[in-house]
Structures are given as structure tokens and as C-alpha cells.
């Protein structure tokens, strides 16, 4: 049985005056929250969810969004401290992006880029990305998600070494508690045990080293910089164990996103880069979250000061208005791909014209409104200062990590001794539930609370997020003392 409703309606540019009328009509057709929940429970399997529990409790139904705010089906206005899923960099409801999609669907809704063919949106997007990425990145391969960009990166790395007559370089090294998506290759590269457990079989030749998580894993008497070097040198040890002639690449998120907004000590990335260069191992920056302005630089590896050979992109590339992923390829690797015959990889929707048109509109807007510069010099420092002023001496906050418009708040039993809660994941969930009730979206990863709002956020909206976060963390502290 199929029961569908039309809710989201793009207003054609020429008939913008009808938009309000159309919205009124669509909301008149809307179902009640209870009806939505019943249908959702009857027919929809959600990602990363315990569906039995979710169906019994009912999902939140989000029906509308504008700027940094969401509205649920009961009319509650919620401030989105997570930019959707780390992706809505330009904020919700930007007409420029809707118009770009609408126009492109009229002009050329789809054509493929296989078989000696191309089209203007994918050409313009590639030129624009070459302009926005650091100098050695001038070539881009497209796909539909971050996970696919990871699979594509693996294909490119293996192809590259084959063209260099070094086909034995097959191992890829990644980190525990890293996140690289949920295809089988992405989940194998990621260091999430609970994802490995449910896989048919992992992709071979992938091994993990420890993460640079100072608060959680450093010994009491070690400085952050010494710890950063120690964790980076695990890469060297692993390369020597496998034999450098067998190692293709190392991949890491410049800062770990889904793993808890974990910022490595400043000694970490320079040492990782030194090791990759010394042993001729490709350095891959997974920029799916860090890319497109999150840290106040266009790409997070620029914030940490290292130079990758490949960058994986998605999320902020289109601000989540439509799906798209890409891999940025260093000139050295691109020329090897270009000069050595066919590369046997591609998706039907590689370089999809509508996604490309939306990406162009999104990136143009981020560039022309100087949104990334604002994150670097204005809203980012304001957000970080306010978070530190609010939580540096909070009784259950052990660390405020982050830069620009991304932050991780470490909940802890004893902040000074880095003693964590025995039931950390439960504590995170308690805090997250207080956030929901207070109409703030703040994500919990175990005992870390994460914030990553749209990059267009204003200072007064930042005030609102931090105020609501403080109220939720205070309430969590209170409840725990009661327990
Ligand atoms: C989200 C994410 C991915 C996967 O992207 P999807 O679009 O969900 O497939 C990969 N890497 C990182 C760092 C991510 O945050």
C-alpha cells in the first residue's frame, strides 16, 4: 500500500508569489504527527537505529527549515546545532540553491559523463573546485556520497600504485574510532567496532592504528604534544611491520567528526606527513566534514597545516540540498591516472548535472558572501570563546575541543583528573534528551556532546545554542547527582 503526500514544493522563480499559497496548501494536506509516526513505523527502516524501540516511541517529524532553525510537525521551533548531519553549511531554505536545481532540471535534468561526454555544470564545478582547493588539486572525480568518495579514493590509490609499477602497495592504514562512511569499504576503513560486527566480511588489506584522543587515552603524565607524536609514530611502526613496499595509503579525518569531534594535538599531523613522505605512502585527508569552511579554512587540512595527496569531499559540497561526493586528486596522481589508459570506475550519477548546479550555487554563495572568512575571523572565534567561557570550569565538562564552527564537549566525572563516567554513553544520551526537550539539536557520541551549526549562524543564534547547551548540561549534572 502506498500513501504519499506532497510536502516540499520548490517555487519556480517566476512564480515566487505563489510559494506561500503552495505552502499553505501543502500544510493543509499534511498529516497529524500521530499519522506520520504510524506510517513511518509501518514502512520505513531508519539508518543506525533500533527500529523496534524507535517504532514504539515514535520518530520526530521535521517538516520545515529556514536558516539555522527546524520546525517539527507539532509546530516546535528547534535550533539546529548540527547543520543537519554536519552538512548544511549554507543554512536551510536558500533560494539560490533551489533556483539552481529548478533551472538545471529544466535545461538538462540528467546526462551521464561516460562515453566521451560532458556537460556545462560538471565542467564549471570542476573549475570552481580547482579555484577553491589548494594549488596542487586541479582534478575531481564525482560520486553521490561521502562513502562513495571513500570507495573511489581506494580505487584511485590502488590504480595509482599500479601505474607506478608498485602494485604490491595494497595496505591502507586508518584509525580506530575514525569514520569513513557505511559502504563496506568505508566501514572497514572506519574504526567503529559496532559497524565491523555487522559486516559480511571486511575489505582486505585494511589495518588500524590508535586514535590521537588525548583526553580519553593519554597516560596521566604525558603532555598533549608527546602524546600526538606517540600516536603518529604508531603509523611508522605499522608501516615497518607491513613493509613500506606493501603500504598504499594512510587515511584520517583532519579532526574526527562522528568519533566525537576529537582534535589531535598540534604535533600529530606534521609527524604523520613526515612519515608518509619518508615511506612513500599516500596521505589521504577525509574532508567530508572538515571541507568547505567548518574550521574557518576552506579545508580542514589547511587548518592543521599538512598537504594531502587525495581529499574526499561530500556533505558541505552541496550543503546537503542534494547528494553529491567527490575526490580531489593531487596533480601528481592525476597525471598518472590520465596517462595510463582506462580507469574502470564510475557511477551512473557521477557529476550529476543537478547536483553539480546546486554545488556551484552553494560554493559561489559561500565564497561571495565571505562566509568562510566570517567563520575564521568573527563567528568562529566568538563561538569558541563563548563555549570556553561557559564550560571551562563546569563541574562535568572535562574539555572543550574545536575551532571555527565545530566543537566537542567532553563530559567527565572529574574534569581535572580526566576521570570519565562509568556509564558514559548513557550520560551522553541523558544530556541529548535534555537538549531535545529544550529545542536544541546537539549530538552525543558516547560521553562527548557535539556542535557543528550552519556556517551562516549569527552571534545571537550562537548565544542561543550555547545558552541551551548550558541548560542541558546543568540539568544532566543535576540528574547525575540525584542518581
Ligand atoms: C559522513 C562522513 C562520511 C560518509 O559520508 P556519507 O555521505 O554519509 O556516505 C565519510 N567520511 C566522513 C569523515 C564523514 O563524516
Coordinates of C-alpha atoms and ligand atoms in Angstrom, one line a residue:
X1 CA 0.0 0.0 0.0
X2 CA 1.4 3.4 -0.9
X3 CA 0.3 6.5 0.8
X4 CA 2.2 9.6 -0.2
X5 CA 1.8 13.3 0.4
X6 CA 3.4 16.2 -1.4
X7 CA 5.0 18.3 1.2
X8 CA 8.1 20.0 -0.1
X9 CA 7.4 22.2 -3.1
X10 CA 10.1 24.2 -4.9
X11 CA 8.6 27.5 -6.1
X12 CA 9.5 28.3 -9.7
X13 CA 11.5 31.6 -9.7
X14 CA 8.9 33.3 -11.9
X15 CA 6.1 32.4 -9.6
X16 CA 7.6 33.2 -6.2
X17 CA 4.4 34.9 -5.1
X18 CA 2.7 31.5 -5.3
X19 CA 5.1 29.9 -2.9
X20 CA 3.2 31.0 0.2
X21 CA -0.1 29.7 -1.3
X22 CA 1.5 26.4 -2.2
X23 CA 2.9 26.0 1.3
X24 CA -0.5 26.7 2.8
X25 CA -2.0 24.1 0.5
X26 CA 0.7 21.5 1.4
X27 CA 0.3 22.1 5.1
X28 CA -3.5 21.7 4.7
X29 CA -2.8 18.3 3.2
X30 CA -0.3 17.4 5.9
X31 CA -1.0 14.5 8.3
X32 CA -1.0 14.7 12.0
X33 CA 2.1 13.7 13.9
X34 CA 0.5 10.5 15.1
X35 CA -0.4 9.6 11.5
X36 CA 3.1 10.3 10.3
X37 CA 4.6 8.2 13.1
X38 CA 2.3 5.3 12.4
X39 CA 3.2 5.3 8.7
X40 CA 6.9 5.8 9.3
X41 CA 6.8 2.8 11.7
X42 CA 4.9 0.7 9.2
X43 CA 7.2 1.3 6.2
X44 CA 10.5 3.0 6.9
X45 CA 13.7 1.5 8.2
X46 CA 16.0 4.3 9.5
X47 CA 19.8 4.3 9.3
X48 CA 21.7 3.4 12.5
X49 CA 18.5 2.8 14.5
X50 CA 17.0 0.2 16.8
X51 CA 13.7 0.1 14.8
X52 CA 11.8 -1.8 17.5
X53 CA 12.4 0.8 20.1
X54 CA 12.0 3.7 17.7
X55 CA 8.7 2.4 16.4
X56 CA 7.3 2.0 19.9
X57 CA 8.4 5.6 20.9
X58 CA 7.8 7.3 17.5
X59 CA 10.2 9.5 15.4
X60 CA 10.4 13.2 15.5
X61 CA 8.9 14.5 12.3
X62 CA 10.7 17.6 10.8
X63 CA 8.6 19.4 8.3
X64 CA 10.3 22.7 7.5
X65 CA 13.6 24.6 7.9
X66 CA 14.9 28.1 7.5
X67 CA 18.4 29.5 8.3
X68 CA 19.5 27.6 11.4
X69 CA 16.0 26.6 12.5
X70 CA 13.9 23.5 12.1
X71 CA 10.2 23.1 12.7
X72 CA 8.6 19.8 13.8
X73 CA 5.2 18.5 12.9
X74 CA 3.8 19.9 16.3
X75 CA 5.0 23.4 15.4
X76 CA 8.0 23.5 17.7
X77 CA 10.9 25.6 16.5
X78 CA 14.3 23.9 17.1
X79 CA 17.8 25.4 16.7
X80 CA 20.0 23.1 14.7
X81 CA 23.4 22.9 16.3
X82 CA 24.4 20.1 13.9
X83 CA 23.7 21.6 10.5
X84 CA 21.6 18.6 9.7
X85 CA 24.3 15.9 9.7
X86 CA 27.3 18.2 9.5
X87 CA 26.3 19.3 6.0
X88 CA 24.0 22.3 5.8
X89 CA 26.9 24.8 5.7
X90 CA 24.9 27.5 3.8
X91 CA 21.9 27.1 6.1
X92 CA 18.4 26.0 5.2
X93 CA 16.0 27.5 2.7
X94 CA 18.4 29.3 0.4
X95 CA 16.5 30.3 -2.7
X96 CA 19.7 30.5 -4.8
X97 CA 20.2 26.7 -4.4
X98 CA 16.6 25.9 -5.1
X99 CA 16.6 28.1 -8.2
X100 CA 19.8 26.5 -9.4
X101 CA 18.2 23.0 -9.1
X102 CA 15.0 24.1 -10.8
X103 CA 16.8 25.8 -13.7
X104 CA 19.1 22.8 -14.2
X105 CA 16.2 20.3 -14.2
X106 CA 14.6 22.3 -17.0
X107 CA 17.8 22.8 -19.1
X108 CA 19.3 19.3 -18.7
X109 CA 17.9 17.2 -15.9
X110 CA 20.3 14.4 -16.5
X111 CA 23.0 13.2 -18.8
X112 CA 25.9 10.9 -18.0
X113 CA 29.6 11.7 -18.2
X114 CA 30.6 8.2 -19.5
X115 CA 31.2 7.6 -23.3
X116 CA 33.2 10.7 -24.3
X117 CA 30.5 13.1 -23.0
X118 CA 30.4 16.0 -20.6
X119 CA 28.1 18.9 -19.7
X120 CA 28.4 22.6 -18.5
X121 CA 27.6 22.1 -14.8
X122 CA 30.2 19.5 -14.2
X123 CA 32.8 21.5 -16.2
X124 CA 32.0 24.7 -14.2
X125 CA 32.0 22.9 -10.9
X126 CA 35.4 21.3 -11.6
X127 CA 36.9 24.6 -12.5
X128 CA 35.4 26.2 -9.4
X129 CA 36.7 23.4 -7.1
X130 CA 40.2 23.8 -8.7
X131 CA 40.0 27.5 -7.7
X132 CA 38.8 26.8 -4.1
X133 CA 41.1 23.9 -3.2
X134 CA 44.8 24.3 -2.6
X135 CA 47.1 24.7 -5.6
X136 CA 48.0 21.0 -6.3
X137 CA 44.3 20.0 -6.6
X138 CA 43.1 20.5 -10.1
X139 CA 41.2 17.3 -10.9
X140 CA 38.0 15.9 -9.4
X141 CA 36.1 12.7 -9.7
X142 CA 32.4 12.7 -8.7
X143 CA 30.1 10.4 -6.9
X144 CA 27.0 10.6 -4.7
X145 CA 28.1 10.5 -1.1
X146 CA 31.0 10.6 1.3
X147 CA 31.0 6.8 1.5
X148 CA 31.3 6.6 -2.3
X149 CA 34.1 9.1 -2.2
X150 CA 36.0 6.8 0.1
X151 CA 35.5 3.8 -2.2
X152 CA 36.6 6.0 -5.1
X153 CA 39.7 7.1 -3.2
X154 CA 40.6 3.5 -2.6
X155 CA 40.3 2.8 -6.3
X156 CA 42.4 5.8 -7.2
X157 CA 45.1 4.9 -4.7
X158 CA 45.4 1.3 -6.0
X159 CA 45.3 2.4 -9.6
X160 CA 48.0 5.0 -8.9
X161 CA 50.4 2.5 -7.5
X162 CA 49.7 0.0 -10.3
X163 CA 50.7 2.7 -12.8
X164 CA 53.9 3.3 -10.8
X165 CA 54.8 -0.4 -11.1
X166 CA 54.4 -0.7 -7.3
X167 CA 51.3 -2.9 -7.3
X168 CA 52.4 -4.5 -4.1
X169 CA 51.4 -1.3 -2.3
X170 CA 48.0 -2.5 -1.2
X171 CA 47.6 -1.9 2.5
X172 CA 45.7 1.1 3.7
X173 CA 46.1 2.3 7.3
X174 CA 43.4 4.1 9.1
X175 CA 42.4 4.8 12.8
X176 CA 40.3 3.3 15.4
X177 CA 37.2 5.5 16.1
X178 CA 37.7 7.1 12.7
X179 CA 34.5 7.4 10.5
X180 CA 34.7 7.0 6.7
X181 CA 31.1 6.1 5.8
X182 CA 29.0 3.0 5.7
X183 CA 29.7 1.2 2.4
X184 CA 31.7 -2.0 3.1
X185 CA 35.0 -0.3 2.2
X186 CA 34.1 2.8 4.2
X187 CA 33.0 0.9 7.2
X188 CA 36.1 -1.3 7.1
X189 CA 38.3 1.8 6.9
X190 CA 36.4 3.3 9.8
X191 CA 37.3 2.2 13.2
X192 CA 33.9 1.6 14.6
X193 CA 33.7 -1.9 16.1
X194 CA 29.9 -2.0 16.2
X195 CA 29.9 -1.5 12.4
X196 CA 32.6 -4.1 11.8
X197 CA 30.5 -6.6 13.8
X198 CA 27.6 -6.5 11.3
X199 CA 29.6 -6.7 8.1
X200 CA 29.5 -9.8 5.9
X201 CA 33.3 -9.6 5.6
X202 CA 35.7 -6.7 5.7
X203 CA 37.6 -5.4 2.7
X204 CA 41.1 -6.9 2.8
X205 CA 44.4 -5.1 3.3
X206 CA 43.0 -2.5 5.7
X207 CA 44.5 -2.1 9.2
X208 CA 44.0 0.3 12.1
X209 CA 46.2 2.2 14.5
X210 CA 45.1 4.0 17.6
X211 CA 43.4 7.5 17.5
X212 CA 45.0 10.7 18.8
X213 CA 42.4 11.1 21.6
X214 CA 44.3 12.9 24.3
X215 CA 41.6 13.3 26.9
X216 CA 40.4 9.7 26.7
X217 CA 43.6 7.7 26.1
X218 CA 46.7 9.6 27.2
X219 CA 48.6 8.5 30.3
X220 CA 48.4 10.9 33.2
X221 CA 51.9 12.2 32.9
X222 CA 52.1 12.7 29.2
X223 CA 51.9 16.1 27.5
X224 CA 49.5 16.6 24.5
X225 CA 52.4 17.1 22.1
X226 CA 54.3 14.0 23.3
X227 CA 51.0 12.0 23.0
X228 CA 50.4 13.3 19.5
X229 CA 53.9 12.2 18.4
X230 CA 53.4 8.8 20.2
X231 CA 50.2 8.2 18.3
X232 CA 51.6 9.4 14.9
X233 CA 54.6 7.1 15.3
X234 CA 52.2 4.1 15.5
X235 CA 51.9 4.8 11.8
X236 CA 55.6 4.4 11.3
X237 CA 55.7 1.2 13.3
X238 CA 52.8 -0.2 11.3
X239 CA 54.4 0.7 8.0
X240 CA 57.6 -1.0 9.1
X241 CA 55.7 -4.1 10.3
X242 CA 53.9 -4.4 6.9
X243 CA 56.9 -3.3 4.8
X244 CA 56.7 0.1 3.1
X245 CA 56.6 -1.6 -0.3
X246 CA 53.2 -3.0 0.8
X247 CA 51.6 0.2 2.0
X248 CA 49.5 2.3 -0.3
X249 CA 48.0 5.0 1.8
X250 CA 47.1 6.4 5.2
X251 CA 43.7 8.0 5.7
X252 CA 42.4 10.2 8.5
X253 CA 39.9 12.9 9.2
X254 CA 41.9 16.0 10.0
X255 CA 39.7 16.1 13.1
X256 CA 37.5 13.1 13.9
X257 CA 33.8 14.1 13.4
X258 CA 31.4 11.3 14.2
X259 CA 34.0 9.8 16.6
X260 CA 33.4 12.8 18.9
X261 CA 35.0 16.0 17.4
X262 CA 38.4 14.8 18.5
X263 CA 41.1 17.4 17.8
X264 CA 44.6 15.9 17.6
X265 CA 47.5 17.6 19.4
X266 CA 49.3 20.0 17.1
X267 CA 52.3 17.7 16.9
X268 CA 50.2 14.9 15.3
X269 CA 49.7 15.9 11.6
X270 CA 53.2 17.2 10.8
X271 CA 54.6 13.9 12.1
X272 CA 52.1 11.9 10.1
X273 CA 53.0 13.8 7.0
X274 CA 56.8 13.3 7.6
X275 CA 56.2 9.5 7.9
X276 CA 54.0 9.3 4.8
X277 CA 56.7 11.1 2.8
X278 CA 59.5 9.1 4.2
X279 CA 57.9 5.8 3.3
X280 CA 56.3 6.9 0.0
X281 CA 52.7 6.3 1.4
X282 CA 49.8 8.4 0.0
X283 CA 48.3 10.8 2.6
X284 CA 44.5 11.0 2.4
X285 CA 42.5 13.7 4.2
X286 CA 38.9 12.7 4.6
X287 CA 37.4 16.2 4.3
X288 CA 33.8 15.1 4.2
X289 CA 33.0 17.1 7.4
X290 CA 36.1 19.4 7.6
X291 CA 35.8 20.6 4.0
X292 CA 34.0 23.8 2.9
X293 CA 34.6 26.1 5.8
X294 CA 33.9 24.2 9.0
X295 CA 37.2 25.2 10.7
X296 CA 37.4 28.7 9.2
X297 CA 39.7 27.5 6.4
X298 CA 38.2 26.1 3.2
X299 CA 39.6 22.7 4.1
X300 CA 40.5 21.3 7.5
X301 CA 43.9 20.1 6.4
X302 CA 44.8 23.7 5.8
X303 CA 43.9 24.5 9.5
X304 CA 46.3 21.7 10.6
X305 CA 49.0 22.6 8.1
X306 CA 49.5 19.5 6.1
X307 CA 49.4 18.6 2.4
X308 CA 47.4 15.5 1.5
X309 CA 47.6 13.7 -1.8
X310 CA 43.9 12.9 -2.1
X311 CA 40.9 14.6 -0.4
X312 CA 37.5 13.1 -0.1
X313 CA 34.5 15.5 -0.2
X314 CA 30.7 15.4 0.3
X315 CA 28.4 16.9 2.9
X316 CA 29.2 20.7 2.6
X317 CA 29.9 20.4 -1.1
X318 CA 26.1 20.9 -1.7
X319 CA 25.2 22.0 1.8
X320 CA 23.0 18.9 1.8
X321 CA 20.5 20.3 -0.7
X322 CA 21.1 17.3 -2.9
X323 CA 23.5 14.3 -2.6
X324 CA 27.0 14.6 -4.1
X325 CA 30.5 13.5 -3.3
X326 CA 33.9 13.9 -4.9
X327 CA 37.6 13.1 -4.7
X328 CA 40.1 15.9 -5.2
X329 CA 43.3 14.5 -6.8
X330 CA 46.8 15.9 -6.5
X331 CA 48.4 16.8 -9.8
X332 CA 51.0 14.1 -9.4
X333 CA 48.4 11.4 -9.0
X334 CA 46.0 12.9 -11.6
X335 CA 48.7 12.8 -14.3
X336 CA 49.3 9.1 -13.6
X337 CA 45.6 8.4 -13.9
X338 CA 45.3 10.4 -17.1
X339 CA 48.3 9.0 -18.9
X340 CA 47.8 5.3 -18.3
X341 CA 44.6 4.2 -20.1
X342 CA 41.2 3.5 -18.8
X343 CA 40.2 3.9 -15.1
X344 CA 37.5 1.3 -14.6
X345 CA 35.3 3.1 -12.1
X346 CA 32.2 5.3 -12.2
X347 CA 28.6 5.8 -11.1
X348 CA 25.5 6.5 -13.3
X349 CA 25.3 9.8 -11.4
X350 CA 28.9 10.8 -11.4
X351 CA 28.9 14.5 -11.9
X352 CA 25.0 14.6 -12.0
X353 CA 24.1 18.0 -13.6
X354 CA 21.5 19.0 -11.0
X355 CA 23.9 18.1 -8.1
X356 CA 26.7 20.0 -9.9
X357 CA 24.5 23.0 -10.4
X358 CA 23.5 23.1 -6.7
X359 CA 27.1 22.6 -5.7
X360 CA 28.1 25.6 -7.9
X361 CA 25.4 27.8 -6.4
X362 CA 26.4 26.7 -2.9
X363 CA 30.1 27.3 -3.3
X364 CA 29.6 30.6 -5.0
X365 CA 27.4 31.7 -2.2
X366 CA 30.0 30.6 0.5
X367 CA 32.7 32.4 -1.5
X368 CA 30.9 35.6 -2.5
X369 CA 29.3 36.2 0.9
X370 CA 32.7 35.5 2.5
X371 CA 31.1 33.0 4.9
X372 CA 34.3 31.0 5.4
X373 CA 36.2 34.2 6.2
X374 CA 33.5 35.2 8.7
X375 CA 33.8 31.7 10.4
X376 CA 37.6 32.3 10.6
X377 CA 37.7 35.8 12.0
X378 CA 34.3 36.5 13.5
X379 CA 31.7 33.8 14.3
X380 CA 34.2 31.0 14.8
X381 CA 36.3 32.8 17.5
X382 CA 33.1 34.1 19.1
X383 CA 31.6 30.6 19.3
X384 CA 34.9 29.1 20.7
X385 CA 35.4 31.8 23.3
X386 CA 31.8 31.6 24.5
X387 CA 32.0 27.8 24.8
X388 CA 35.2 28.1 26.8
X389 CA 33.9 30.9 29.0
X390 CA 30.8 28.8 29.7
X391 CA 32.3 25.4 30.2
X392 CA 36.0 25.6 31.1
X393 CA 35.1 25.4 34.8
X394 CA 31.9 23.4 34.6
X395 CA 31.7 20.6 37.1
X396 CA 31.1 17.9 34.5
X397 CA 32.9 19.2 31.4
X398 CA 36.4 18.0 31.0
X399 CA 37.4 19.5 27.7
X400 CA 36.2 21.9 25.1
X401 CA 37.7 20.9 21.8
X402 CA 37.3 22.6 18.4
X403 CA 37.9 25.5 16.2
X404 CA 35.8 27.6 13.8
X405 CA 32.2 26.3 14.0
X406 CA 32.8 22.8 15.3
X407 CA 33.1 21.7 18.9
X408 CA 33.2 18.7 21.1
X409 CA 32.4 18.9 24.8
X410 CA 33.8 16.1 26.9
X411 CA 31.5 15.1 29.8
X412 CA 33.5 13.8 32.7
X413 CA 33.0 12.6 36.4
X414 CA 36.1 14.6 37.4
X415 CA 37.3 17.1 34.8
X416 CA 40.7 17.8 36.4
X417 CA 41.8 14.1 36.7
X418 CA 40.2 13.2 33.3
X419 CA 38.1 10.6 35.2
X420 CA 35.2 9.6 33.0
X421 CA 31.7 8.4 33.8
X422 CA 31.4 4.7 34.1
X423 CA 28.2 4.8 32.1
X424 CA 29.4 7.5 29.6
X425 CA 27.1 6.6 26.7
X426 CA 24.1 6.8 29.0
X427 CA 25.2 10.2 30.3
X428 CA 25.5 11.5 26.7
X429 CA 22.0 10.3 25.9
X430 CA 20.6 11.9 29.1
X431 CA 22.2 15.2 28.0
X432 CA 21.0 14.9 24.4
X433 CA 17.4 14.2 25.6
X434 CA 17.6 17.4 27.7
X435 CA 18.7 19.2 24.5
X436 CA 15.8 17.9 22.5
X437 CA 13.4 19.0 25.2
X438 CA 15.0 22.4 25.2
X439 CA 14.6 22.6 21.4
X440 CA 18.4 22.4 20.7
X441 CA 19.9 19.8 18.4
X442 CA 23.2 18.7 20.0
X443 CA 24.5 15.3 19.2
X444 CA 26.0 12.8 21.6
X445 CA 28.8 10.4 20.8
X446 CA 29.3 8.4 23.9
X447 CA 30.2 10.9 26.6
X448 CA 31.0 13.8 24.2
X449 CA 28.5 16.4 23.1
X450 CA 29.0 17.7 19.6
X451 CA 28.1 21.0 17.9
X452 CA 28.6 21.9 14.3
X453 CA 26.0 24.5 13.3
X454 CA 25.3 26.0 9.8
X455 CA 28.2 28.4 8.9
X456 CA 25.7 31.2 8.3
X457 CA 24.8 31.3 12.0
X458 CA 24.7 34.8 13.7
X459 CA 26.2 35.7 17.0
X460 CA 22.8 35.9 18.7
X461 CA 22.0 32.5 17.4
X462 CA 25.3 31.2 18.8
X463 CA 24.3 32.8 22.1
X464 CA 21.0 30.8 21.9
X465 CA 22.8 27.5 21.2
X466 CA 25.4 27.9 24.0
X467 CA 22.7 29.0 26.5
X468 CA 20.6 26.0 25.7
X469 CA 23.6 23.7 25.8
X470 CA 24.5 25.0 29.2
X471 CA 21.0 24.4 30.5
X472 CA 21.0 20.8 29.2
X473 CA 24.5 20.1 30.7
X474 CA 23.4 21.7 34.0
X475 CA 20.3 19.5 34.1
X476 CA 22.5 16.5 33.3
X477 CA 24.8 17.3 36.2
X478 CA 21.8 17.7 38.5
X479 CA 20.2 14.4 37.5
X480 CA 23.5 12.6 37.9
X481 CA 23.9 13.9 41.5
X482 CA 20.4 12.6 42.2
X483 CA 21.3 9.1 40.8
Ligands
LIG1 C1 29.7 11.4 6.8 C2 31.0 11.0 6.6 C3 31.4 10.1 5.5 C4 30.3 9.3 4.8 O1 29.5 10.2 4.0 P1 28.1 9.7 3.6 O2 27.6 10.8 2.7 O3 27.2 9.5 4.8 O4 28.3 8.4 2.8 C5 32.7 9.8 5.3 N1 33.7 10.4 6.0 C6 33.4 11.3 7.0 C7 34.5 12.0 7.7 C8 32.1 11.6 7.3 O5 31.8 12.4 8.3

